[in-house]
Amino acid sequence: MGFQPNEGAEELAVARRLWKLGAMPVDTSRLDAALREKLPARRRMGRRWGVAVAGIAAMLLIVAMVGMGLLQGRTVEASPAMMAQWHEEIVSGRVPMMRVTSVRELNAQMAALAKEGKMLPEVPMGHSMACCMRSVGDKQVACVLLEDEGKPVTMAVADASEVKSPASGVTMRDGVAYHVEKVGVLNMVMTEKGGRWVCLIGEVPAERLMGIAAGVRF
Amino acid sequence: MGHEADVEKFYRALWPHRAAVLRTARFLCRDVNEAEDLAQEVFIKAFGAVERVSEDRPALPWLMAILRHLRIDRLRAAGAHPGVSLEAVEVEPAAREGPVGELSGYSEEEMLEALSDQAIIDALRALPEEIRWTLLLVDVHGMDHGEAAEIEGVPEGTIKSRAHRGRRMMRELLSGVAKERVAM
């Protein structure tokens, strides 16, 4: 918020309440459709996304089946395509998000939604946070929308005993294993920290995402 | 830069902001179709000028500047006056009404939290256009005073003054809503 520290508490309360409006869900589907009619398609990436999106429906179905029946209570492997889909849904406003002004408030909101208590970390960025809770079958995943140099980054956090990264594509950095993926224009890194599975997604270089993940403190 | 590179740049730098632009248009327009139409025009205009986008800088302020210009054009075409002089806004609501939260024993923040988003949006829409813009940029989008000043084409001091007045006006408007709630 562009609020000055010397301004009154009552004004600050109004500013905080207005800040939360910034995460009010809006349905962009009609806007998207109208723009796609009038603007050229993203040729190269569009094809990639076409492939990715085509795979996402099947992947979601598989994951849902995994969560609901076949592997109930067991560890679920995170799907890069599904995480990319979540990021797209969150960024485009199709998922209701709660905007928060501090990590403390973020944790309070998430604790109210989650089965368990606090699960979100201190994030090395101090602004523009909104959160929601999503699930893969019976596994809960907390999602936080952050902003990194003006670009949206989704951070997903789950219990590491419930959600795992795929075993392949592992990169070591400062002794920490990161699973690195690319889905269309999105880069994605997954890692484990403090008993949590953490995934960061955005149109941000993977190196930078690893840097953000390294700064996460539980 | 070639056409394909421009298209790619548009989808990479601007496309992710369509929810923010549409949301802001919804805060400006009462009619959903009008808001969607306005947001659509923003992106079509932005696409036509995508070569001016620097990916080293956040794109949202640039999109907000386009949105604001288009909104002013529409208001002018409709015969409305988009601006407002600060002298015209002589509201000292806090002194008259008292904090929103005083009405019920709850804190200001608690009472504001209890109000629906729609109540806040309605209050926002009741503000003069330029003051509403300042609150949208500074409080809703979290821009600093300098960025907001650049978008609105006024000095930073004017933004500070508008933000201060806008919040106080919001308090007055929301006090009314809270009073109605308490009376019910």
mmCIF file of C-alpha atoms in Angstrom:
data_model
loop_
_atom_site.group_PDB
_atom_site.id
_atom_site.type_symbol
_atom_site.label_atom_id
_atom_site.label_comp_id
_atom_site.label_asym_id
_atom_site.label_seq_id
_atom_site.Cartn_x
_atom_site.Cartn_y
_atom_site.Cartn_z
ATOM 1 C CA MET A 1 0.000 0.000 0.000
ATOM 2 C CA GLY A 2 1.130 3.521 -0.628
ATOM 3 C CA PHE A 3 0.293 4.432 2.937
ATOM 4 C CA GLN A 4 2.535 6.687 4.977
ATOM 5 C CA PRO A 5 3.379 5.546 8.509
ATOM 6 C CA ASN A 6 2.355 8.833 10.095
ATOM 7 C CA GLU A 7 -1.201 8.631 8.865
ATOM 8 C CA GLY A 8 -3.929 7.783 11.322
ATOM 9 C CA ALA A 9 -5.018 4.325 12.378
ATOM 10 C CA GLU A 10 -8.522 4.891 11.024
ATOM 11 C CA GLU A 11 -7.190 5.843 7.621
ATOM 12 C CA LEU A 12 -4.915 2.847 7.712
ATOM 13 C CA ALA A 13 -7.950 0.636 8.391
ATOM 14 C CA VAL A 14 -9.684 2.032 5.296
ATOM 15 C CA ALA A 15 -6.525 1.576 3.221
ATOM 16 C CA ARG A 16 -6.185 -2.036 4.396
ATOM 17 C CA ARG A 17 -9.787 -2.793 3.558
ATOM 18 C CA LEU A 18 -9.374 -1.289 0.088
ATOM 19 C CA TRP A 19 -6.189 -3.301 -0.414
ATOM 20 C CA LYS A 20 -8.169 -6.485 0.038
ATOM 21 C CA LEU A 21 -10.485 -5.520 -2.811
ATOM 22 C CA GLY A 22 -7.494 -6.062 -5.079
ATOM 23 C CA ALA A 23 -7.985 -9.811 -4.742
ATOM 24 C CA MET A 24 -11.716 -9.815 -5.395
ATOM 25 C CA PRO A 25 -12.381 -12.612 -7.890
ATOM 26 C CA VAL A 26 -13.425 -11.552 -11.354
ATOM 27 C CA ASP A 27 -14.397 -13.805 -14.193
ATOM 28 C CA THR A 28 -12.214 -12.971 -17.170
ATOM 29 C CA SER A 29 -13.663 -15.664 -19.439
ATOM 30 C CA ARG A 30 -15.821 -13.285 -21.517
ATOM 31 C CA LEU A 31 -13.002 -10.768 -21.749
ATOM 32 C CA ASP A 32 -10.579 -13.538 -22.746
ATOM 33 C CA ALA A 33 -12.945 -14.784 -25.443
ATOM 34 C CA ALA A 34 -13.501 -11.280 -26.829
ATOM 35 C CA LEU A 35 -9.776 -10.546 -26.886
ATOM 36 C CA ARG A 36 -8.935 -13.864 -28.531
ATOM 37 C CA GLU A 37 -11.375 -12.980 -31.303
ATOM 38 C CA LYS A 38 -9.779 -9.612 -31.902
ATOM 39 C CA LEU A 39 -6.094 -10.215 -31.246
ATOM 40 C CA PRO A 40 -3.656 -12.593 -32.909
ATOM 41 C CA ALA A 41 -3.047 -15.841 -31.089
ATOM 42 C CA ARG A 42 0.229 -16.503 -29.368
ATOM 43 C CA ARG A 43 1.530 -18.712 -32.147
ATOM 44 C CA ARG A 44 4.513 -20.558 -30.751
ATOM 45 C CA MET A 45 3.495 -20.546 -27.113
ATOM 46 C CA GLY A 46 -0.156 -20.968 -27.983
ATOM 47 C CA ARG A 47 0.597 -24.331 -29.488
ATOM 48 C CA ARG A 48 2.547 -25.340 -26.439
ATOM 49 C CA TRP A 49 -0.279 -24.218 -24.207
ATOM 50 C CA GLY A 50 -2.733 -26.048 -26.424
ATOM 51 C CA VAL A 51 -0.815 -29.217 -25.780
ATOM 52 C CA ALA A 52 -0.484 -28.414 -22.094
ATOM 53 C CA VAL A 53 -4.146 -27.524 -21.651
ATOM 54 C CA ALA A 54 -5.244 -30.598 -23.563
ATOM 55 C CA GLY A 55 -3.202 -32.643 -21.148
ATOM 56 C CA ILE A 56 -4.428 -30.783 -18.098
ATOM 57 C CA ALA A 57 -8.012 -32.051 -18.262
ATOM 58 C CA ALA A 58 -6.787 -35.615 -18.366
ATOM 59 C CA MET A 59 -4.226 -34.908 -15.675
ATOM 60 C CA LEU A 60 -6.814 -33.317 -13.391
ATOM 61 C CA LEU A 61 -9.045 -36.310 -13.811
ATOM 62 C CA ILE A 62 -6.210 -38.643 -12.981
ATOM 63 C CA VAL A 63 -5.169 -36.585 -9.989
ATOM 64 C CA ALA A 64 -8.758 -36.373 -8.779
ATOM 65 C CA MET A 65 -9.084 -40.122 -9.053
ATOM 66 C CA VAL A 66 -5.815 -40.545 -7.248
ATOM 67 C CA GLY A 67 -6.954 -38.234 -4.455
ATOM 68 C CA MET A 68 -10.420 -39.579 -4.120
ATOM 69 C CA GLY A 69 -9.905 -43.262 -4.288
ATOM 70 C CA LEU A 70 -6.876 -45.075 -5.495
ATOM 71 C CA LEU A 71 -4.279 -43.562 -3.220
ATOM 72 C CA GLN A 72 -6.341 -42.021 -0.443
ATOM 73 C CA GLY A 73 -4.121 -41.281 2.503
ATOM 74 C CA ARG A 74 -0.946 -41.831 0.524
ATOM 75 C CA THR A 75 1.488 -39.361 -0.981
ATOM 76 C CA VAL A 76 0.415 -37.679 -4.197
ATOM 77 C CA GLU A 77 2.980 -36.700 -6.797
ATOM 78 C CA ALA A 78 2.552 -33.075 -7.875
ATOM 79 C CA SER A 79 1.717 -32.613 -11.533
ATOM 80 C CA PRO A 80 3.535 -29.728 -13.280
ATOM 81 C CA ALA A 81 0.615 -29.348 -15.716
ATOM 82 C CA MET A 82 -1.859 -29.078 -12.868
ATOM 83 C CA MET A 83 0.314 -26.564 -11.015
ATOM 84 C CA ALA A 84 0.542 -24.493 -14.211
ATOM 85 C CA GLN A 85 -3.236 -24.638 -14.525
ATOM 86 C CA TRP A 86 -3.651 -23.477 -10.931
ATOM 87 C CA HIS A 87 -1.272 -20.585 -11.529
ATOM 88 C CA GLU A 88 -3.210 -19.546 -14.631
ATOM 89 C CA GLU A 89 -6.530 -19.759 -12.766
ATOM 90 C CA ILE A 90 -5.216 -17.770 -9.815
ATOM 91 C CA VAL A 91 -3.578 -15.069 -11.934
ATOM 92 C CA SER A 92 -6.618 -14.683 -14.190
ATOM 93 C CA GLY A 93 -8.873 -14.198 -11.168
ATOM 94 C CA ARG A 94 -10.943 -17.322 -11.667
ATOM 95 C CA VAL A 95 -10.160 -18.536 -8.167
ATOM 96 C CA PRO A 96 -11.458 -16.594 -5.149
ATOM 97 C CA MET A 97 -8.456 -15.250 -3.281
ATOM 98 C CA MET A 98 -8.142 -13.507 0.056
ATOM 99 C CA ARG A 99 -5.833 -10.551 0.006
ATOM 100 C CA VAL A 100 -3.715 -10.142 3.085
ATOM 101 C CA THR A 101 -1.367 -7.488 4.337
ATOM 102 C CA SER A 102 1.086 -9.541 6.383
ATOM 103 C CA VAL A 103 2.415 -13.070 6.725
ATOM 104 C CA ARG A 104 0.739 -13.184 10.141
ATOM 105 C CA GLU A 105 -2.624 -12.419 8.594
ATOM 106 C CA LEU A 106 -1.878 -14.821 5.772
ATOM 107 C CA ASN A 107 -1.259 -17.627 8.235
ATOM 108 C CA ALA A 108 -4.376 -16.744 10.210
ATOM 109 C CA GLN A 109 -6.490 -16.907 7.055
ATOM 110 C CA MET A 110 -4.930 -20.132 5.911
ATOM 111 C CA ALA A 111 -5.193 -21.699 9.363
ATOM 112 C CA ALA A 112 -8.907 -20.897 9.311
ATOM 113 C CA LEU A 113 -9.231 -22.786 6.053
ATOM 114 C CA ALA A 114 -6.816 -25.607 6.615
ATOM 115 C CA LYS A 115 -7.421 -28.762 8.580
ATOM 116 C CA GLU A 116 -4.237 -28.136 10.487
ATOM 117 C CA GLY A 117 -2.662 -25.010 11.795
ATOM 118 C CA LYS A 118 -0.018 -22.817 10.277
ATOM 119 C CA MET A 119 1.643 -24.067 7.171
ATOM 120 C CA LEU A 120 2.896 -21.010 5.359
ATOM 121 C CA PRO A 121 6.360 -19.557 5.573
ATOM 122 C CA GLU A 122 7.895 -16.166 5.930
ATOM 123 C CA VAL A 123 8.284 -15.059 2.344
ATOM 124 C CA PRO A 124 11.208 -12.927 1.203
ATOM 125 C CA MET A 125 8.864 -10.412 -0.443
ATOM 126 C CA GLY A 126 6.898 -7.871 1.483
ATOM 127 C CA HIS A 127 4.014 -6.962 -0.739
ATOM 128 C CA SER A 128 1.020 -7.998 -2.734
ATOM 129 C CA MET A 129 -0.046 -11.256 -1.231
ATOM 130 C CA ALA A 130 -3.282 -13.097 -1.718
ATOM 131 C CA CYS A 131 -4.043 -16.649 -0.759
ATOM 132 C CA CYS A 132 -6.418 -19.519 -1.263
ATOM 133 C CA MET A 133 -6.671 -23.158 -0.351
ATOM 134 C CA ARG A 134 -6.919 -25.803 -3.037
ATOM 135 C CA SER A 135 -7.007 -29.524 -2.844
ATOM 136 C CA VAL A 136 -5.856 -32.527 -4.769
ATOM 137 C CA GLY A 137 -8.302 -35.147 -3.658
ATOM 138 C CA ASP A 138 -7.975 -35.180 0.117
ATOM 139 C CA LYS A 139 -4.644 -33.339 0.120
ATOM 140 C CA GLN A 140 -4.757 -29.666 0.972
ATOM 141 C CA VAL A 141 -2.488 -27.253 -0.817
ATOM 142 C CA ALA A 142 -2.162 -23.637 0.269
ATOM 143 C CA CYS A 143 -1.565 -21.231 -2.609
ATOM 144 C CA VAL A 144 -0.188 -17.744 -2.235
ATOM 145 C CA LEU A 145 -0.031 -15.256 -5.060
ATOM 146 C CA LEU A 146 3.061 -13.112 -4.796
ATOM 147 C CA GLU A 147 4.521 -10.442 -7.000
ATOM 148 C CA ASP A 148 8.141 -10.562 -8.018
ATOM 149 C CA GLU A 149 9.270 -7.443 -9.856
ATOM 150 C CA GLY A 150 5.784 -6.940 -11.201
ATOM 151 C CA LYS A 151 5.300 -10.526 -12.320
ATOM 152 C CA PRO A 152 2.854 -12.843 -10.602
ATOM 153 C CA VAL A 153 4.334 -15.891 -8.890
ATOM 154 C CA THR A 154 2.242 -18.594 -7.283
ATOM 155 C CA MET A 155 3.693 -20.380 -4.291
ATOM 156 C CA ALA A 156 2.007 -23.641 -3.346
ATOM 157 C CA VAL A 157 2.715 -25.250 0.014
ATOM 158 C CA ALA A 158 1.621 -28.638 1.293
ATOM 159 C CA ASP A 159 2.663 -31.166 3.865
ATOM 160 C CA ALA A 160 5.686 -32.998 2.454
ATOM 161 C CA SER A 161 4.275 -36.274 3.743
ATOM 162 C CA GLU A 162 1.264 -35.782 1.466
ATOM 163 C CA VAL A 163 2.615 -34.177 -1.707
ATOM 164 C CA LYS A 164 5.898 -35.004 -3.428
ATOM 165 C CA SER A 165 7.780 -33.595 -6.390
ATOM 166 C CA PRO A 166 8.368 -35.824 -9.422
ATOM 167 C CA ALA A 167 11.595 -37.777 -9.031
ATOM 168 C CA SER A 168 13.121 -36.739 -12.360
ATOM 169 C CA GLY A 169 14.600 -33.396 -13.440
ATOM 170 C CA VAL A 170 16.344 -32.625 -10.177
ATOM 171 C CA THR A 171 18.832 -29.749 -9.959
ATOM 172 C CA MET A 172 21.067 -29.271 -6.941
ATOM 173 C CA ARG A 173 21.722 -25.755 -5.706
ATOM 174 C CA ASP A 174 23.590 -24.961 -2.494
ATOM 175 C CA GLY A 175 23.030 -28.530 -1.397
ATOM 176 C CA VAL A 176 19.259 -28.356 -1.878
ATOM 177 C CA ALA A 177 17.408 -30.488 -4.443
ATOM 178 C CA TYR A 178 15.017 -28.627 -6.714
ATOM 179 C CA HIS A 179 12.754 -30.264 -9.230
ATOM 180 C CA VAL A 180 12.712 -27.847 -12.187
ATOM 181 C CA GLU A 181 10.024 -27.854 -14.877
ATOM 182 C CA LYS A 182 8.931 -25.694 -17.761
ATOM 183 C CA VAL A 183 5.303 -25.689 -18.918
ATOM 184 C CA GLY A 184 4.789 -23.328 -21.853
ATOM 185 C CA VAL A 185 6.140 -19.966 -20.758
ATOM 186 C CA LEU A 186 5.990 -20.863 -17.087
ATOM 187 C CA ASN A 187 8.951 -21.963 -15.040
ATOM 188 C CA MET A 188 8.373 -24.048 -11.979
ATOM 189 C CA VAL A 189 10.581 -25.229 -9.135
ATOM 190 C CA MET A 190 9.576 -27.656 -6.421
ATOM 191 C CA THR A 191 11.496 -28.456 -3.290
ATOM 192 C CA GLU A 192 11.056 -29.597 0.290
ATOM 193 C CA LYS A 193 11.742 -27.408 3.269
ATOM 194 C CA GLY A 194 10.911 -27.747 6.947
ATOM 195 C CA GLY A 195 8.646 -30.721 6.333
ATOM 196 C CA ARG A 196 6.737 -28.821 3.656
ATOM 197 C CA TRP A 197 6.564 -29.318 -0.062
ATOM 198 C CA VAL A 198 6.976 -25.958 -1.787
ATOM 199 C CA CYS A 199 6.318 -25.145 -5.426
ATOM 200 C CA LEU A 200 6.943 -21.782 -7.092
ATOM 201 C CA ILE A 201 5.540 -21.004 -10.535
ATOM 202 C CA GLY A 202 5.708 -17.956 -12.743
ATOM 203 C CA GLU A 203 7.051 -16.361 -15.885
ATOM 204 C CA VAL A 204 10.246 -15.796 -13.974
ATOM 205 C CA PRO A 205 13.606 -17.525 -14.593
ATOM 206 C CA ALA A 206 13.947 -20.823 -12.735
ATOM 207 C CA GLU A 207 17.112 -19.526 -11.068
ATOM 208 C CA ARG A 208 15.128 -16.676 -9.558
ATOM 209 C CA LEU A 209 12.401 -19.025 -8.365
ATOM 210 C CA MET A 210 15.071 -21.146 -6.697
ATOM 211 C CA GLY A 211 16.370 -17.968 -5.048
ATOM 212 C CA ILE A 212 12.902 -17.175 -3.722
ATOM 213 C CA ALA A 213 12.485 -20.747 -2.485
ATOM 214 C CA ALA A 214 15.864 -20.521 -0.747
ATOM 215 C CA GLY A 215 14.665 -17.427 1.119
ATOM 216 C CA VAL A 216 11.483 -19.085 2.386
ATOM 217 C CA ARG A 217 11.526 -19.597 6.173
ATOM 218 C CA PHE A 218 9.100 -21.825 8.040
ATOM 219 C CA MET B 1 10.928 -6.091 -33.281
ATOM 220 C CA GLY B 2 8.893 -8.401 -35.479
ATOM 221 C CA HIS B 3 5.166 -8.964 -35.288
ATOM 222 C CA GLU B 4 5.534 -12.384 -33.726
ATOM 223 C CA ALA B 5 7.861 -11.001 -31.059
ATOM 224 C CA ASP B 6 5.324 -8.257 -30.298
ATOM 225 C CA VAL B 7 2.559 -10.830 -29.941
ATOM 226 C CA GLU B 8 4.733 -12.881 -27.631
ATOM 227 C CA LYS B 9 5.625 -9.789 -25.603
ATOM 228 C CA PHE B 10 1.941 -8.879 -25.274
ATOM 229 C CA TYR B 11 1.018 -12.295 -23.917
ATOM 230 C CA ARG B 12 4.045 -12.440 -21.668
ATOM 231 C CA ALA B 13 3.967 -8.932 -20.193
ATOM 232 C CA LEU B 14 0.366 -7.733 -20.447
ATOM 233 C CA TRP B 15 -1.993 -10.707 -20.681
ATOM 234 C CA PRO B 16 -1.463 -11.774 -17.016
ATOM 235 C CA HIS B 17 -2.874 -8.417 -15.876
ATOM 236 C CA ARG B 18 -6.324 -8.771 -17.402
ATOM 237 C CA ALA B 19 -7.962 -9.738 -14.083
ATOM 238 C CA ALA B 20 -6.490 -6.626 -12.432
ATOM 239 C CA VAL B 21 -7.624 -4.399 -15.298
ATOM 240 C CA LEU B 22 -11.106 -5.918 -15.431
ATOM 241 C CA ARG B 23 -11.460 -5.701 -11.659
ATOM 242 C CA THR B 24 -10.512 -2.020 -11.743
ATOM 243 C CA ALA B 25 -12.963 -1.392 -14.585
ATOM 244 C CA ARG B 26 -15.643 -3.063 -12.466
ATOM 245 C CA PHE B 27 -14.861 -0.643 -9.632
ATOM 246 C CA LEU B 28 -15.288 2.243 -12.042
ATOM 247 C CA CYS B 29 -18.397 1.140 -13.943
ATOM 248 C CA ARG B 30 -21.652 -0.023 -12.425
ATOM 249 C CA ASP B 31 -22.509 -2.007 -15.516
ATOM 250 C CA VAL B 32 -20.613 -5.299 -15.948
ATOM 251 C CA ASN B 33 -20.833 -5.177 -19.756
ATOM 252 C CA GLU B 34 -19.488 -1.654 -19.794
ATOM 253 C CA ALA B 35 -16.589 -2.718 -17.563
ATOM 254 C CA GLU B 36 -15.751 -5.660 -19.810
ATOM 255 C CA ASP B 37 -15.963 -3.443 -22.861
ATOM 256 C CA LEU B 38 -13.627 -0.932 -21.249
ATOM 257 C CA ALA B 39 -11.123 -3.629 -20.240
ATOM 258 C CA GLN B 40 -11.243 -5.062 -23.742
ATOM 259 C CA GLU B 41 -10.480 -1.645 -25.216
ATOM 260 C CA VAL B 42 -7.517 -1.296 -22.852
ATOM 261 C CA PHE B 43 -5.919 -4.504 -24.089
ATOM 262 C CA ILE B 44 -6.609 -3.761 -27.744
ATOM 263 C CA LYS B 45 -5.009 -0.350 -27.337
ATOM 264 C CA ALA B 46 -2.124 -1.850 -25.365
ATOM 265 C CA PHE B 47 -1.557 -4.446 -28.068
ATOM 266 C CA GLY B 48 -1.264 -1.636 -30.635
ATOM 267 C CA ALA B 49 1.442 0.025 -28.550
ATOM 268 C CA VAL B 50 3.175 -3.044 -27.160
ATOM 269 C CA GLU B 51 6.535 -1.936 -28.579
ATOM 270 C CA ARG B 52 6.509 0.779 -25.905
ATOM 271 C CA VAL B 53 6.367 -1.772 -23.096
ATOM 272 C CA SER B 54 9.618 -2.237 -21.239
ATOM 273 C CA GLU B 55 9.739 -5.607 -19.562
ATOM 274 C CA ASP B 56 12.142 -4.182 -17.018
ATOM 275 C CA ARG B 57 9.291 -2.180 -15.517
ATOM 276 C CA PRO B 58 5.946 -3.346 -14.112
ATOM 277 C CA ALA B 59 3.308 -3.253 -16.850
ATOM 278 C CA LEU B 60 0.290 -2.675 -14.623
ATOM 279 C CA PRO B 61 0.825 1.094 -14.131
ATOM 280 C CA TRP B 62 1.008 1.497 -17.915
ATOM 281 C CA LEU B 63 -2.230 -0.440 -18.368
ATOM 282 C CA MET B 64 -3.842 1.631 -15.632
ATOM 283 C CA ALA B 65 -2.830 4.820 -17.448
ATOM 284 C CA ILE B 66 -4.512 3.518 -20.616
ATOM 285 C CA LEU B 67 -7.596 2.525 -18.642
ATOM 286 C CA ARG B 68 -7.787 5.958 -17.079
ATOM 287 C CA HIS B 69 -7.497 7.768 -20.414
ATOM 288 C CA LEU B 70 -10.153 5.604 -22.010
ATOM 289 C CA ARG B 71 -12.436 6.099 -19.040
ATOM 290 C CA ILE B 72 -12.021 9.890 -19.242
ATOM 291 C CA ASP B 73 -12.766 9.783 -22.990
ATOM 292 C CA ARG B 74 -15.950 7.844 -22.322
ATOM 293 C CA LEU B 75 -17.066 10.149 -19.534
ATOM 294 C CA ARG B 76 -16.448 13.164 -21.747
ATOM 295 C CA ALA B 77 -18.337 11.563 -24.618
ATOM 296 C CA ALA B 78 -21.225 10.981 -22.228
ATOM 297 C CA GLY B 79 -21.127 14.618 -21.176
ATOM 298 C CA ALA B 80 -19.829 13.985 -17.695
ATOM 299 C CA HIS B 81 -16.933 15.893 -16.150
ATOM 300 C CA PRO B 82 -14.316 13.401 -15.034
ATOM 301 C CA GLY B 83 -12.253 15.752 -12.907
ATOM 302 C CA VAL B 84 -12.894 17.295 -9.552
ATOM 303 C CA SER B 85 -11.251 20.187 -7.819
ATOM 304 C CA LEU B 86 -10.076 19.577 -4.322
ATOM 305 C CA GLU B 87 -11.832 22.738 -3.255
ATOM 306 C CA ALA B 88 -15.091 21.141 -4.309
ATOM 307 C CA VAL B 89 -14.555 18.308 -1.886
ATOM 308 C CA GLU B 90 -14.942 19.927 1.461
ATOM 309 C CA VAL B 91 -15.701 16.887 3.499
ATOM 310 C CA GLU B 92 -14.567 16.566 7.063
ATOM 311 C CA PRO B 93 -16.491 13.444 7.874
ATOM 312 C CA ALA B 94 -14.368 12.063 10.658
ATOM 313 C CA ALA B 95 -15.009 14.981 12.937
ATOM 314 C CA ARG B 96 -18.772 14.755 12.441
ATOM 315 C CA GLU B 97 -19.357 11.063 12.274
ATOM 316 C CA GLY B 98 -16.668 9.481 14.430
ATOM 317 C CA PRO B 99 -14.906 6.278 13.476
ATOM 318 C CA VAL B 100 -16.898 3.532 11.827
ATOM 319 C CA GLY B 101 -16.123 1.177 14.682
ATOM 320 C CA GLU B 102 -17.381 3.505 17.424
ATOM 321 C CA LEU B 103 -20.891 2.604 16.435
ATOM 322 C CA SER B 104 -20.777 -0.879 17.813
ATOM 323 C CA GLY B 105 -17.835 -1.167 20.137
ATOM 324 C CA TYR B 106 -15.809 -2.957 17.491
ATOM 325 C CA SER B 107 -12.557 -1.549 16.225
ATOM 326 C CA GLU B 108 -12.523 0.398 12.975
ATOM 327 C CA GLU B 109 -10.731 -2.472 11.291
ATOM 328 C CA GLU B 110 -13.167 -5.095 12.603
ATOM 329 C CA MET B 111 -16.161 -3.120 11.401
ATOM 330 C CA LEU B 112 -14.630 -2.590 7.970
ATOM 331 C CA GLU B 113 -13.866 -6.302 7.759
ATOM 332 C CA ALA B 114 -17.475 -7.058 8.588
ATOM 333 C CA LEU B 115 -18.739 -4.948 5.694
ATOM 334 C CA SER B 116 -19.161 -6.772 2.411
ATOM 335 C CA ASP B 117 -16.934 -6.127 -0.580
ATOM 336 C CA GLN B 118 -20.012 -4.780 -2.340
ATOM 337 C CA ALA B 119 -20.536 -2.168 0.379
ATOM 338 C CA ILE B 120 -16.928 -1.039 -0.017
ATOM 339 C CA ILE B 121 -17.262 -0.953 -3.811
ATOM 340 C CA ASP B 122 -20.481 1.045 -3.595
ATOM 341 C CA ALA B 123 -18.743 3.587 -1.353
ATOM 342 C CA LEU B 124 -15.791 3.711 -3.737
ATOM 343 C CA ARG B 125 -18.110 4.355 -6.675
ATOM 344 C CA ALA B 126 -19.750 7.199 -4.803
ATOM 345 C CA LEU B 127 -16.473 9.124 -4.657
ATOM 346 C CA PRO B 128 -15.528 11.785 -7.208
ATOM 347 C CA GLU B 129 -13.731 10.161 -10.131
ATOM 348 C CA GLU B 130 -10.223 11.496 -9.461
ATOM 349 C CA ILE B 131 -10.330 10.661 -5.773
ATOM 350 C CA ARG B 132 -11.613 7.204 -6.603
ATOM 351 C CA TRP B 133 -8.716 6.778 -9.032
ATOM 352 C CA THR B 134 -6.223 7.740 -6.358
ATOM 353 C CA LEU B 135 -7.593 5.163 -3.924
ATOM 354 C CA LEU B 136 -7.669 2.532 -6.666
ATOM 355 C CA LEU B 137 -4.037 3.120 -7.547
ATOM 356 C CA VAL B 138 -2.594 3.728 -4.090
ATOM 357 C CA ASP B 139 -4.684 1.500 -1.839
ATOM 358 C CA VAL B 140 -6.201 -1.197 -4.048
ATOM 359 C CA HIS B 141 -3.150 -1.678 -6.300
ATOM 360 C CA GLY B 142 -0.540 -0.644 -3.760
ATOM 361 C CA MET B 143 1.256 1.801 -6.034
ATOM 362 C CA ASP B 144 3.446 4.446 -4.469
ATOM 363 C CA HIS B 145 2.497 8.086 -4.655
ATOM 364 C CA GLY B 146 5.011 8.743 -7.446
ATOM 365 C CA GLU B 147 3.547 6.055 -9.707
ATOM 366 C CA ALA B 148 0.005 7.249 -9.034
ATOM 367 C CA ALA B 149 1.059 10.852 -9.699
ATOM 368 C CA GLU B 150 2.523 9.842 -13.053
ATOM 369 C CA ILE B 151 -0.659 8.022 -14.054
ATOM 370 C CA GLU B 152 -2.945 10.829 -12.950
ATOM 371 C CA GLY B 153 -0.678 13.549 -14.318
ATOM 372 C CA VAL B 154 -0.576 15.521 -11.072
ATOM 373 C CA PRO B 155 2.107 16.268 -8.440
ATOM 374 C CA GLU B 156 2.742 13.727 -5.692
ATOM 375 C CA GLY B 157 1.396 16.175 -3.129
ATOM 376 C CA THR B 158 -1.964 16.123 -4.875
ATOM 377 C CA ILE B 159 -2.022 12.341 -4.697
ATOM 378 C CA LYS B 160 -1.272 12.436 -0.965
ATOM 379 C CA SER B 161 -4.036 14.963 -0.433
ATOM 380 C CA ARG B 162 -6.513 12.994 -2.556
ATOM 381 C CA ALA B 163 -5.648 9.739 -0.767
ATOM 382 C CA HIS B 164 -6.166 11.382 2.619
ATOM 383 C CA ARG B 165 -9.466 12.951 1.600
ATOM 384 C CA GLY B 166 -10.614 9.832 -0.173
ATOM 385 C CA ARG B 167 -10.096 7.639 2.873
ATOM 386 C CA ARG B 168 -11.932 10.113 5.064
ATOM 387 C CA MET B 169 -14.796 10.230 2.575
ATOM 388 C CA MET B 170 -14.864 6.442 2.532
ATOM 389 C CA ARG B 171 -15.128 6.473 6.313
ATOM 390 C CA GLU B 172 -18.090 8.824 6.157
ATOM 391 C CA LEU B 173 -19.849 6.732 3.550
ATOM 392 C CA LEU B 174 -19.133 3.489 5.386
ATOM 393 C CA SER B 175 -20.221 4.978 8.707
ATOM 394 C CA GLY B 176 -23.615 5.431 7.112
ATOM 395 C CA VAL B 177 -23.681 1.817 6.012
ATOM 396 C CA ALA B 178 -22.516 0.604 9.415
ATOM 397 C CA LYS B 179 -25.186 2.715 11.144
ATOM 398 C CA GLU B 180 -27.849 1.127 8.997
ATOM 399 C CA ARG B 181 -26.518 -2.307 9.902
ATOM 400 C CA VAL B 182 -26.541 -1.519 13.619
ATOM 401 C CA ALA B 183 -30.076 -0.106 13.384
ATOM 402 C CA MET B 184 -31.369 -3.233 11.643
#
